[in-house]
Amino acid sequence: MADVLPLVEARLRTALGEPDARAAVTFLGTDRIEVLRFQEGDIVRYATLGMSAQPMSDPTAVVADPVKGPRVELVLSVRSGLADTDKVLRPLAVLAASPQVEGVVVAPGASLDVGDPLWPGAPFTSVLVGEPGGLVEDLELDEPLDPVRFLPLLPMTPNEAAWKRVHGAQALQERWLTSGTDLRDPARRSVPLE
């Protein structure tokens, strides 16, 4: 079985350029997760590398399938220079390790919460998982492996996260769109939810 991670890193480099920094985090009982930082103009992107090494498995399955199952990496884009967003590396690694640690399957529309601000002073403790295929194209792997999908993360304020639990991800995304919300603003306020 081919090692997936070099292919994933090559896809990230093709889509986002050369990373200007990388950090690695290892949690007890999990594989190493790296976070790569890519700078493009006034946008900085953080991408996980390591989450897709193993397929995510249904938490109710008795035995995890070592081959079949969804594979993903996470991508967060924010405006640089407005906050100390480089401190998001550990929270991102925590989110990327959640399938191994908690047995969750990360999919578009899901909410992921780290319980603390994503970076110092951030008004966000959670993210909405967006749809794949925009910034970084899916990486097809040889059969029988599922493709690696690169899922954008959209930071949510606690009020937005609570509203999303009631009304759903689509409704929140429509609210952001109609309000002209800059989801890359690391200091943005909550969208009006009345």
PDB file of C-alpha atoms in Angstrom:
ATOM      1  CA  MET A   1       0.000   0.000   0.000  1.00  0.00           C
ATOM      2  CA  ALA A   2       1.466   3.348  -1.060  1.00  0.00           C
ATOM      3  CA  ASP A   3       2.159   5.951   1.589  1.00  0.00           C
ATOM      4  CA  VAL A   4      -0.580   8.547   1.132  1.00  0.00           C
ATOM      5  CA  LEU A   5       1.071  11.511   2.868  1.00  0.00           C
ATOM      6  CA  PRO A   6       3.756  12.363   0.264  1.00  0.00           C
ATOM      7  CA  LEU A   7       0.986  12.477  -2.356  1.00  0.00           C
ATOM      8  CA  VAL A   8      -1.131  14.699  -0.085  1.00  0.00           C
ATOM      9  CA  GLU A   9       1.760  17.087   0.533  1.00  0.00           C
ATOM     10  CA  ALA A  10       2.464  17.250  -3.219  1.00  0.00           C
ATOM     11  CA  ARG A  11      -1.196  18.136  -3.863  1.00  0.00           C
ATOM     12  CA  LEU A  12      -1.072  20.878  -1.203  1.00  0.00           C
ATOM     13  CA  ARG A  13       2.115  22.318  -2.730  1.00  0.00           C
ATOM     14  CA  THR A  14       0.582  22.263  -6.218  1.00  0.00           C
ATOM     15  CA  ALA A  15      -2.524  24.124  -5.016  1.00  0.00           C
ATOM     16  CA  LEU A  16      -1.043  26.469  -2.405  1.00  0.00           C
ATOM     17  CA  GLY A  17       2.682  26.834  -3.225  1.00  0.00           C
ATOM     18  CA  GLU A  18       5.623  26.160  -0.946  1.00  0.00           C
ATOM     19  CA  PRO A  19       4.882  26.142   2.783  1.00  0.00           C
ATOM     20  CA  ASP A  20       6.812  28.791   4.700  1.00  0.00           C
ATOM     21  CA  ALA A  21       6.502  26.980   8.036  1.00  0.00           C
ATOM     22  CA  ARG A  22       5.447  23.615   9.460  1.00  0.00           C
ATOM     23  CA  ALA A  23       4.903  22.212  12.914  1.00  0.00           C
ATOM     24  CA  ALA A  24       4.249  18.684  14.133  1.00  0.00           C
ATOM     25  CA  VAL A  25       2.118  17.525  17.044  1.00  0.00           C
ATOM     26  CA  THR A  26       1.796  13.993  18.356  1.00  0.00           C
ATOM     27  CA  PHE A  27      -0.874  13.019  20.851  1.00  0.00           C
ATOM     28  CA  LEU A  28      -0.586   9.874  22.949  1.00  0.00           C
ATOM     29  CA  GLY A  29      -1.835   6.913  20.943  1.00  0.00           C
ATOM     30  CA  THR A  30      -2.161   8.778  17.635  1.00  0.00           C
ATOM     31  CA  ASP A  31      -0.152   9.255  14.472  1.00  0.00           C
ATOM     32  CA  ARG A  32       1.849  12.443  14.050  1.00  0.00           C
ATOM     33  CA  ILE A  33      -0.108  15.400  12.637  1.00  0.00           C
ATOM     34  CA  GLU A  34       1.701  18.214  10.856  1.00  0.00           C
ATOM     35  CA  VAL A  35       0.309  21.662  10.119  1.00  0.00           C
ATOM     36  CA  LEU A  36       1.757  23.482   7.117  1.00  0.00           C
ATOM     37  CA  ARG A  37       1.499  27.258   6.700  1.00  0.00           C
ATOM     38  CA  PHE A  38       1.169  28.841   3.267  1.00  0.00           C
ATOM     39  CA  GLN A  39       1.300  32.617   2.741  1.00  0.00           C
ATOM     40  CA  GLU A  40      -0.341  34.156  -0.326  1.00  0.00           C
ATOM     41  CA  GLY A  41      -0.580  37.949  -0.281  1.00  0.00           C
ATOM     42  CA  ASP A  42      -2.568  38.947   2.799  1.00  0.00           C
ATOM     43  CA  ILE A  43      -4.029  35.435   3.240  1.00  0.00           C
ATOM     44  CA  VAL A  44      -2.384  32.764   5.342  1.00  0.00           C
ATOM     45  CA  ARG A  45      -3.562  29.185   4.991  1.00  0.00           C
ATOM     46  CA  TYR A  46      -2.995  26.381   7.478  1.00  0.00           C
ATOM     47  CA  ALA A  47      -3.343  22.826   6.167  1.00  0.00           C
ATOM     48  CA  THR A  48      -3.141  19.608   8.154  1.00  0.00           C
ATOM     49  CA  LEU A  49      -0.977  16.744   6.955  1.00  0.00           C
ATOM     50  CA  GLY A  50      -1.375  13.334   8.550  1.00  0.00           C
ATOM     51  CA  MET A  51      -5.111  13.069   9.090  1.00  0.00           C
ATOM     52  CA  SER A  52      -5.530  11.199   5.785  1.00  0.00           C
ATOM     53  CA  ALA A  53      -2.871   8.565   6.547  1.00  0.00           C
ATOM     54  CA  GLN A  54      -5.649   6.302   7.835  1.00  0.00           C
ATOM     55  CA  PRO A  55      -9.276   6.199   6.665  1.00  0.00           C
ATOM     56  CA  MET A  56     -11.882   7.446   9.117  1.00  0.00           C
ATOM     57  CA  SER A  57     -14.144   4.650  10.266  1.00  0.00           C
ATOM     58  CA  ASP A  58     -17.683   4.464  11.530  1.00  0.00           C
ATOM     59  CA  PRO A  59     -17.496   4.795  15.330  1.00  0.00           C
ATOM     60  CA  THR A  60     -20.152   2.060  15.658  1.00  0.00           C
ATOM     61  CA  ALA A  61     -18.101  -0.465  13.646  1.00  0.00           C
ATOM     62  CA  VAL A  62     -16.681  -3.331  15.683  1.00  0.00           C
ATOM     63  CA  VAL A  63     -13.420  -3.353  13.702  1.00  0.00           C
ATOM     64  CA  ALA A  64     -12.028  -0.385  11.762  1.00  0.00           C
ATOM     65  CA  ASP A  65     -11.376  -1.069   8.075  1.00  0.00           C
ATOM     66  CA  PRO A  66      -7.678  -0.290   7.450  1.00  0.00           C
ATOM     67  CA  VAL A  67      -8.292   0.465   3.742  1.00  0.00           C
ATOM     68  CA  LYS A  68     -11.838   1.675   2.998  1.00  0.00           C
ATOM     69  CA  GLY A  69     -13.307   4.842   4.435  1.00  0.00           C
ATOM     70  CA  PRO A  70     -13.187   8.600   3.916  1.00  0.00           C
ATOM     71  CA  ARG A  71      -9.847  10.381   4.084  1.00  0.00           C
ATOM     72  CA  VAL A  72      -9.581  14.123   4.666  1.00  0.00           C
ATOM     73  CA  GLU A  73      -7.241  16.960   5.509  1.00  0.00           C
ATOM     74  CA  LEU A  74      -8.333  20.333   6.902  1.00  0.00           C
ATOM     75  CA  VAL A  75      -7.563  23.804   5.493  1.00  0.00           C
ATOM     76  CA  LEU A  76      -8.091  27.084   7.371  1.00  0.00           C
ATOM     77  CA  SER A  77      -7.681  30.440   5.577  1.00  0.00           C
ATOM     78  CA  VAL A  78      -7.428  33.768   7.460  1.00  0.00           C
ATOM     79  CA  ARG A  79      -6.191  37.285   6.802  1.00  0.00           C
ATOM     80  CA  SER A  80      -2.656  37.669   8.080  1.00  0.00           C
ATOM     81  CA  GLY A  81      -1.358  40.384  10.366  1.00  0.00           C
ATOM     82  CA  LEU A  82      -4.663  40.980  12.198  1.00  0.00           C
ATOM     83  CA  ALA A  83      -4.229  38.400  14.975  1.00  0.00           C
ATOM     84  CA  ASP A  84      -1.705  35.867  16.281  1.00  0.00           C
ATOM     85  CA  THR A  85      -3.213  33.122  14.122  1.00  0.00           C
ATOM     86  CA  ASP A  86      -0.037  31.007  14.139  1.00  0.00           C
ATOM     87  CA  LYS A  87      -1.217  29.802  17.558  1.00  0.00           C
ATOM     88  CA  VAL A  88      -3.961  27.878  15.707  1.00  0.00           C
ATOM     89  CA  LEU A  89      -1.462  25.074  14.992  1.00  0.00           C
ATOM     90  CA  ARG A  90      -2.231  23.027  18.113  1.00  0.00           C
ATOM     91  CA  PRO A  91      -6.050  23.426  17.906  1.00  0.00           C
ATOM     92  CA  LEU A  92      -5.893  22.390  14.235  1.00  0.00           C
ATOM     93  CA  ALA A  93      -3.833  19.333  15.140  1.00  0.00           C
ATOM     94  CA  VAL A  94      -6.396  18.478  17.843  1.00  0.00           C
ATOM     95  CA  LEU A  95      -9.194  18.647  15.259  1.00  0.00           C
ATOM     96  CA  ALA A  96      -7.153  16.561  12.803  1.00  0.00           C
ATOM     97  CA  ALA A  97      -6.529  13.905  15.472  1.00  0.00           C
ATOM     98  CA  SER A  98     -10.214  13.706  16.487  1.00  0.00           C
ATOM     99  CA  PRO A  99     -11.027  10.749  14.165  1.00  0.00           C
ATOM    100  CA  GLN A 100      -8.247   8.702  15.811  1.00  0.00           C
ATOM    101  CA  VAL A 101      -8.920   9.910  19.364  1.00  0.00           C
ATOM    102  CA  GLU A 102     -12.713  10.179  19.450  1.00  0.00           C
ATOM    103  CA  GLY A 103     -13.717   7.988  16.523  1.00  0.00           C
ATOM    104  CA  VAL A 104     -15.579  10.799  14.756  1.00  0.00           C
ATOM    105  CA  VAL A 105     -15.975  11.011  10.995  1.00  0.00           C
ATOM    106  CA  VAL A 106     -15.293  14.590   9.873  1.00  0.00           C
ATOM    107  CA  ALA A 107     -17.618  15.557   7.008  1.00  0.00           C
ATOM    108  CA  PRO A 108     -18.970  18.731   5.378  1.00  0.00           C
ATOM    109  CA  GLY A 109     -21.605  20.427   7.526  1.00  0.00           C
ATOM    110  CA  ALA A 110     -20.120  19.157  10.786  1.00  0.00           C
ATOM    111  CA  SER A 111     -19.184  21.409  13.687  1.00  0.00           C
ATOM    112  CA  LEU A 112     -15.853  20.848  15.405  1.00  0.00           C
ATOM    113  CA  ASP A 113     -15.180  22.547  18.748  1.00  0.00           C
ATOM    114  CA  VAL A 114     -11.858  22.840  20.559  1.00  0.00           C
ATOM    115  CA  GLY A 115     -13.372  24.411  23.690  1.00  0.00           C
ATOM    116  CA  ASP A 116     -10.891  27.289  23.741  1.00  0.00           C
ATOM    117  CA  PRO A 117     -10.218  30.222  21.392  1.00  0.00           C
ATOM    118  CA  LEU A 118      -8.629  29.017  18.137  1.00  0.00           C
ATOM    119  CA  TRP A 119      -5.826  31.568  18.746  1.00  0.00           C
ATOM    120  CA  PRO A 120      -5.244  34.182  21.489  1.00  0.00           C
ATOM    121  CA  GLY A 121      -8.173  36.597  21.615  1.00  0.00           C
ATOM    122  CA  ALA A 122     -10.088  34.775  18.859  1.00  0.00           C
ATOM    123  CA  PRO A 123     -13.879  35.121  19.033  1.00  0.00           C
ATOM    124  CA  PHE A 124     -14.104  31.513  17.759  1.00  0.00           C
ATOM    125  CA  THR A 125     -13.850  28.177  19.579  1.00  0.00           C
ATOM    126  CA  SER A 126     -15.350  26.068  16.809  1.00  0.00           C
ATOM    127  CA  VAL A 127     -15.393  25.681  13.045  1.00  0.00           C
ATOM    128  CA  LEU A 128     -17.919  24.653  10.437  1.00  0.00           C
ATOM    129  CA  VAL A 129     -16.544  22.062   8.012  1.00  0.00           C
ATOM    130  CA  GLY A 130     -17.101  23.283   4.449  1.00  0.00           C
ATOM    131  CA  GLU A 131     -17.514  21.442   1.153  1.00  0.00           C
ATOM    132  CA  PRO A 132     -14.406  20.028  -0.587  1.00  0.00           C
ATOM    133  CA  GLY A 133     -13.226  20.750  -4.108  1.00  0.00           C
ATOM    134  CA  GLY A 134     -12.734  24.503  -3.999  1.00  0.00           C
ATOM    135  CA  LEU A 135      -9.238  25.567  -3.036  1.00  0.00           C
ATOM    136  CA  VAL A 136      -7.529  22.164  -3.206  1.00  0.00           C
ATOM    137  CA  GLU A 137      -8.862  19.478  -5.544  1.00  0.00           C
ATOM    138  CA  ASP A 138      -9.585  15.997  -4.244  1.00  0.00           C
ATOM    139  CA  LEU A 139      -6.656  13.599  -4.502  1.00  0.00           C
ATOM    140  CA  GLU A 140      -7.662  10.355  -6.198  1.00  0.00           C
ATOM    141  CA  LEU A 141      -5.893   7.275  -4.825  1.00  0.00           C
ATOM    142  CA  ASP A 142      -5.529   3.785  -6.282  1.00  0.00           C
ATOM    143  CA  GLU A 143      -8.468   1.437  -5.723  1.00  0.00           C
ATOM    144  CA  PRO A 144      -9.738   0.399  -3.239  1.00  0.00           C
ATOM    145  CA  LEU A 145      -8.700   3.560  -1.353  1.00  0.00           C
ATOM    146  CA  ASP A 146     -11.137   6.462  -1.110  1.00  0.00           C
ATOM    147  CA  PRO A 147      -9.893   9.843  -2.405  1.00  0.00           C
ATOM    148  CA  VAL A 148      -8.421  12.403  -0.006  1.00  0.00           C
ATOM    149  CA  ARG A 149     -10.718  15.419   0.326  1.00  0.00           C
ATOM    150  CA  PHE A 150      -9.450  18.805   1.503  1.00  0.00           C
ATOM    151  CA  LEU A 151     -12.119  20.355   3.702  1.00  0.00           C
ATOM    152  CA  PRO A 152     -12.154  24.104   4.385  1.00  0.00           C
ATOM    153  CA  LEU A 153     -12.758  25.172   7.978  1.00  0.00           C
ATOM    154  CA  LEU A 154     -14.956  28.212   8.614  1.00  0.00           C
ATOM    155  CA  PRO A 155     -14.528  29.702  12.117  1.00  0.00           C
ATOM    156  CA  MET A 156     -17.785  30.136  14.066  1.00  0.00           C
ATOM    157  CA  THR A 157     -18.531  32.298  17.086  1.00  0.00           C
ATOM    158  CA  PRO A 158     -20.316  30.508  19.962  1.00  0.00           C
ATOM    159  CA  ASN A 159     -23.602  32.229  18.957  1.00  0.00           C
ATOM    160  CA  GLU A 160     -23.201  31.069  15.344  1.00  0.00           C
ATOM    161  CA  ALA A 161     -22.411  27.522  16.498  1.00  0.00           C
ATOM    162  CA  ALA A 162     -25.539  27.458  18.684  1.00  0.00           C
ATOM    163  CA  TRP A 163     -27.666  28.883  15.841  1.00  0.00           C
ATOM    164  CA  LYS A 164     -26.219  26.294  13.427  1.00  0.00           C
ATOM    165  CA  ARG A 165     -27.191  23.451  15.789  1.00  0.00           C
ATOM    166  CA  VAL A 166     -30.827  24.601  15.544  1.00  0.00           C
ATOM    167  CA  HIS A 167     -31.061  25.752  11.911  1.00  0.00           C
ATOM    168  CA  GLY A 168     -28.346  23.713  10.170  1.00  0.00           C
ATOM    169  CA  ALA A 169     -25.111  24.404   8.299  1.00  0.00           C
ATOM    170  CA  GLN A 170     -26.792  25.510   5.068  1.00  0.00           C
ATOM    171  CA  ALA A 171     -28.864  28.161   6.861  1.00  0.00           C
ATOM    172  CA  LEU A 172     -25.781  29.554   8.602  1.00  0.00           C
ATOM    173  CA  GLN A 173     -23.831  29.692   5.340  1.00  0.00           C
ATOM    174  CA  GLU A 174     -26.741  31.520   3.684  1.00  0.00           C
ATOM    175  CA  ARG A 175     -26.819  33.986   6.607  1.00  0.00           C
ATOM    176  CA  TRP A 176     -23.074  34.622   6.150  1.00  0.00           C
ATOM    177  CA  LEU A 177     -23.555  35.106   2.405  1.00  0.00           C
ATOM    178  CA  THR A 178     -26.464  37.555   2.672  1.00  0.00           C
ATOM    179  CA  SER A 179     -24.606  39.552   5.325  1.00  0.00           C
ATOM    180  CA  GLY A 180     -21.428  39.729   3.195  1.00  0.00           C
ATOM    181  CA  THR A 181     -19.443  38.160   6.057  1.00  0.00           C
ATOM    182  CA  ASP A 182     -15.663  38.028   5.570  1.00  0.00           C
ATOM    183  CA  LEU A 183     -15.037  34.527   6.915  1.00  0.00           C
ATOM    184  CA  ARG A 184     -11.277  35.099   6.655  1.00  0.00           C
ATOM    185  CA  ASP A 185     -11.344  38.011   9.127  1.00  0.00           C
ATOM    186  CA  PRO A 186      -9.726  36.581  12.294  1.00  0.00           C
ATOM    187  CA  ALA A 187     -11.427  39.236  14.459  1.00  0.00           C
ATOM    188  CA  ARG A 188     -14.874  39.379  12.850  1.00  0.00           C
ATOM    189  CA  ARG A 189     -18.022  39.648  14.926  1.00  0.00           C
ATOM    190  CA  SER A 190     -20.914  37.209  14.867  1.00  0.00           C
ATOM    191  CA  VAL A 191     -23.299  37.561  11.943  1.00  0.00           C
ATOM    192  CA  PRO A 192     -26.749  38.985  12.941  1.00  0.00           C
ATOM    193  CA  LEU A 193     -28.874  35.956  13.793  1.00  0.00           C
ATOM    194  CA  GLU A 194     -32.323  37.464  14.477  1.00  0.00           C
TER     195      GLU A 194
END
